[in-house]
Short mmCIF file of C-alpha atoms in Angstrom, two decimals:
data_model
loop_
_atom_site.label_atom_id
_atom_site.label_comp_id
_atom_site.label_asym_id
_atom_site.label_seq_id
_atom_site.Cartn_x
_atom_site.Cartn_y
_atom_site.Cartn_z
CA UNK M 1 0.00 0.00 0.00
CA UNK M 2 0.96 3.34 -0.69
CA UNK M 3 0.93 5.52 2.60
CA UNK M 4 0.56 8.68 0.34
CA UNK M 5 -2.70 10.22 1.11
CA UNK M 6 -5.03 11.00 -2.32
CA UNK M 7 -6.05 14.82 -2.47
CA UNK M 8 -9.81 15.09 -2.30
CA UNK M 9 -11.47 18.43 -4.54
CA UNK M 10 -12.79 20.55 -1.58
CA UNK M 11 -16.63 19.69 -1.17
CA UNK M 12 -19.31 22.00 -2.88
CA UNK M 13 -21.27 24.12 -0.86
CA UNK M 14 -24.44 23.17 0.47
CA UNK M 15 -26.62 24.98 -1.85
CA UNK M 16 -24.99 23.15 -5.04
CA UNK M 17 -26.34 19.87 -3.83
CA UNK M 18 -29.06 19.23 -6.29
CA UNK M 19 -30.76 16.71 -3.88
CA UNK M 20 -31.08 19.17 -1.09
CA UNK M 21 -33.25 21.79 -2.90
CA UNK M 22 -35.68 18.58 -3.39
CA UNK M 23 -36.09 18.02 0.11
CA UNK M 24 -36.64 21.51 0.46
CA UNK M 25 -39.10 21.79 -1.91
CA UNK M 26 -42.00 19.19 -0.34
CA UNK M 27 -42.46 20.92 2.92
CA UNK M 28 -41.94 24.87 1.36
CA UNK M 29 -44.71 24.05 -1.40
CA UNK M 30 -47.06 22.70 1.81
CA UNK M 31 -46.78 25.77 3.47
CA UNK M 32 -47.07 27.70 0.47
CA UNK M 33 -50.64 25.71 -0.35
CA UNK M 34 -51.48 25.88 3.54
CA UNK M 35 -51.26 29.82 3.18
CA UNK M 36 -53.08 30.08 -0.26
CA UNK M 37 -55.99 28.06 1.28
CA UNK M 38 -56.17 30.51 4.29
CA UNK M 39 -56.05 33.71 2.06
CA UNK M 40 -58.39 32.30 0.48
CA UNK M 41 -60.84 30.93 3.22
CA UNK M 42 -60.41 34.52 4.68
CA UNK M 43 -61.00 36.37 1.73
CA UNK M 44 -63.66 34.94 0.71
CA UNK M 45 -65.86 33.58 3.32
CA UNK M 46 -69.34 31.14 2.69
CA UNK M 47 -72.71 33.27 2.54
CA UNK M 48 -74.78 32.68 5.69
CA UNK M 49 -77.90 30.85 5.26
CA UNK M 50 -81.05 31.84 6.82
CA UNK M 51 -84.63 29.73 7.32
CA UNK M 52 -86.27 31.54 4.22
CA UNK M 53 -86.51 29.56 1.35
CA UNK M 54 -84.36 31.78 -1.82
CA UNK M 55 -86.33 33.05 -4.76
CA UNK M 56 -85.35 30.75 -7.60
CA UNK M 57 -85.21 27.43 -5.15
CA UNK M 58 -87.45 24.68 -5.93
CA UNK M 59 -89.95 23.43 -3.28
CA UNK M 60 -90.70 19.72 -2.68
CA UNK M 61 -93.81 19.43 -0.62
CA UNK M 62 -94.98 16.00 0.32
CA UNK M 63 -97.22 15.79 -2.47
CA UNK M 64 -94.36 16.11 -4.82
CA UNK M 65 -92.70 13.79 -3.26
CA UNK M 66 -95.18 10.93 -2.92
CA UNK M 67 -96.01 11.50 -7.28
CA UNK M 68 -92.22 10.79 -7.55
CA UNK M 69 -92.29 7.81 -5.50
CA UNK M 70 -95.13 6.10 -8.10
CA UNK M 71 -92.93 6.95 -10.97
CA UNK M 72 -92.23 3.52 -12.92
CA UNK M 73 -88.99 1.91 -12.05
CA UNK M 74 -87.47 2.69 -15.81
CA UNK M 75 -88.48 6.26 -15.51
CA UNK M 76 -86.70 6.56 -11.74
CA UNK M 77 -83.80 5.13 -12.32
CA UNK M 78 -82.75 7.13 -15.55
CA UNK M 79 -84.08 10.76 -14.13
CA UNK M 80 -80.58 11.84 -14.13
CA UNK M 81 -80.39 11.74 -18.13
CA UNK M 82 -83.86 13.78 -18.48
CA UNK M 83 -83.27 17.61 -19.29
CA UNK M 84 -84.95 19.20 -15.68
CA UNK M 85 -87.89 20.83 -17.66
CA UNK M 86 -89.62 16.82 -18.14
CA UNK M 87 -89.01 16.28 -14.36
#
């Protein structure tokens, strides 16, 4: 064996390690997202609702109701593919 010791290049800084700026980047883009969904929660908050039925919302009394229940089986189950002016 050769007891001469091998010069090693001087290491790279921290911030050339490609690698690192990956780890980084998980928990920086959760915070980021965590702070875009409160700006956003803030800034734009959920209407209150009150008992009043709104203007355009339909009403389903229990007559309504009871009609839709005798509907024919074929006619139920496909309501979903009717345009809402047949309903």
């Amino acid at each position: 064996m050769n007891p001469e010791t091998i010069a090693q290049p001087p290491a790279a800084p921290w911030w050339r390690h490609g690698l690192l700026w990956l780890v980084i980047a998980g928990p920086v883009a959760a915070v980021a997202a965590g702070v875009a969904t409160v700006v956003i929660a803030v800034g734009r908050p959920d209407p209150l609702v009150n008992g009043r039925a709104q203007p355009g919302a339909v009403r389903l009394d229990a007559q309504t109701v009871r009609e839709r229940a005798l509907l024919p089986a074929q006619q139920a189950r496909n309501h979903a593919a009717t345009p809402s002016a047949q309903r």
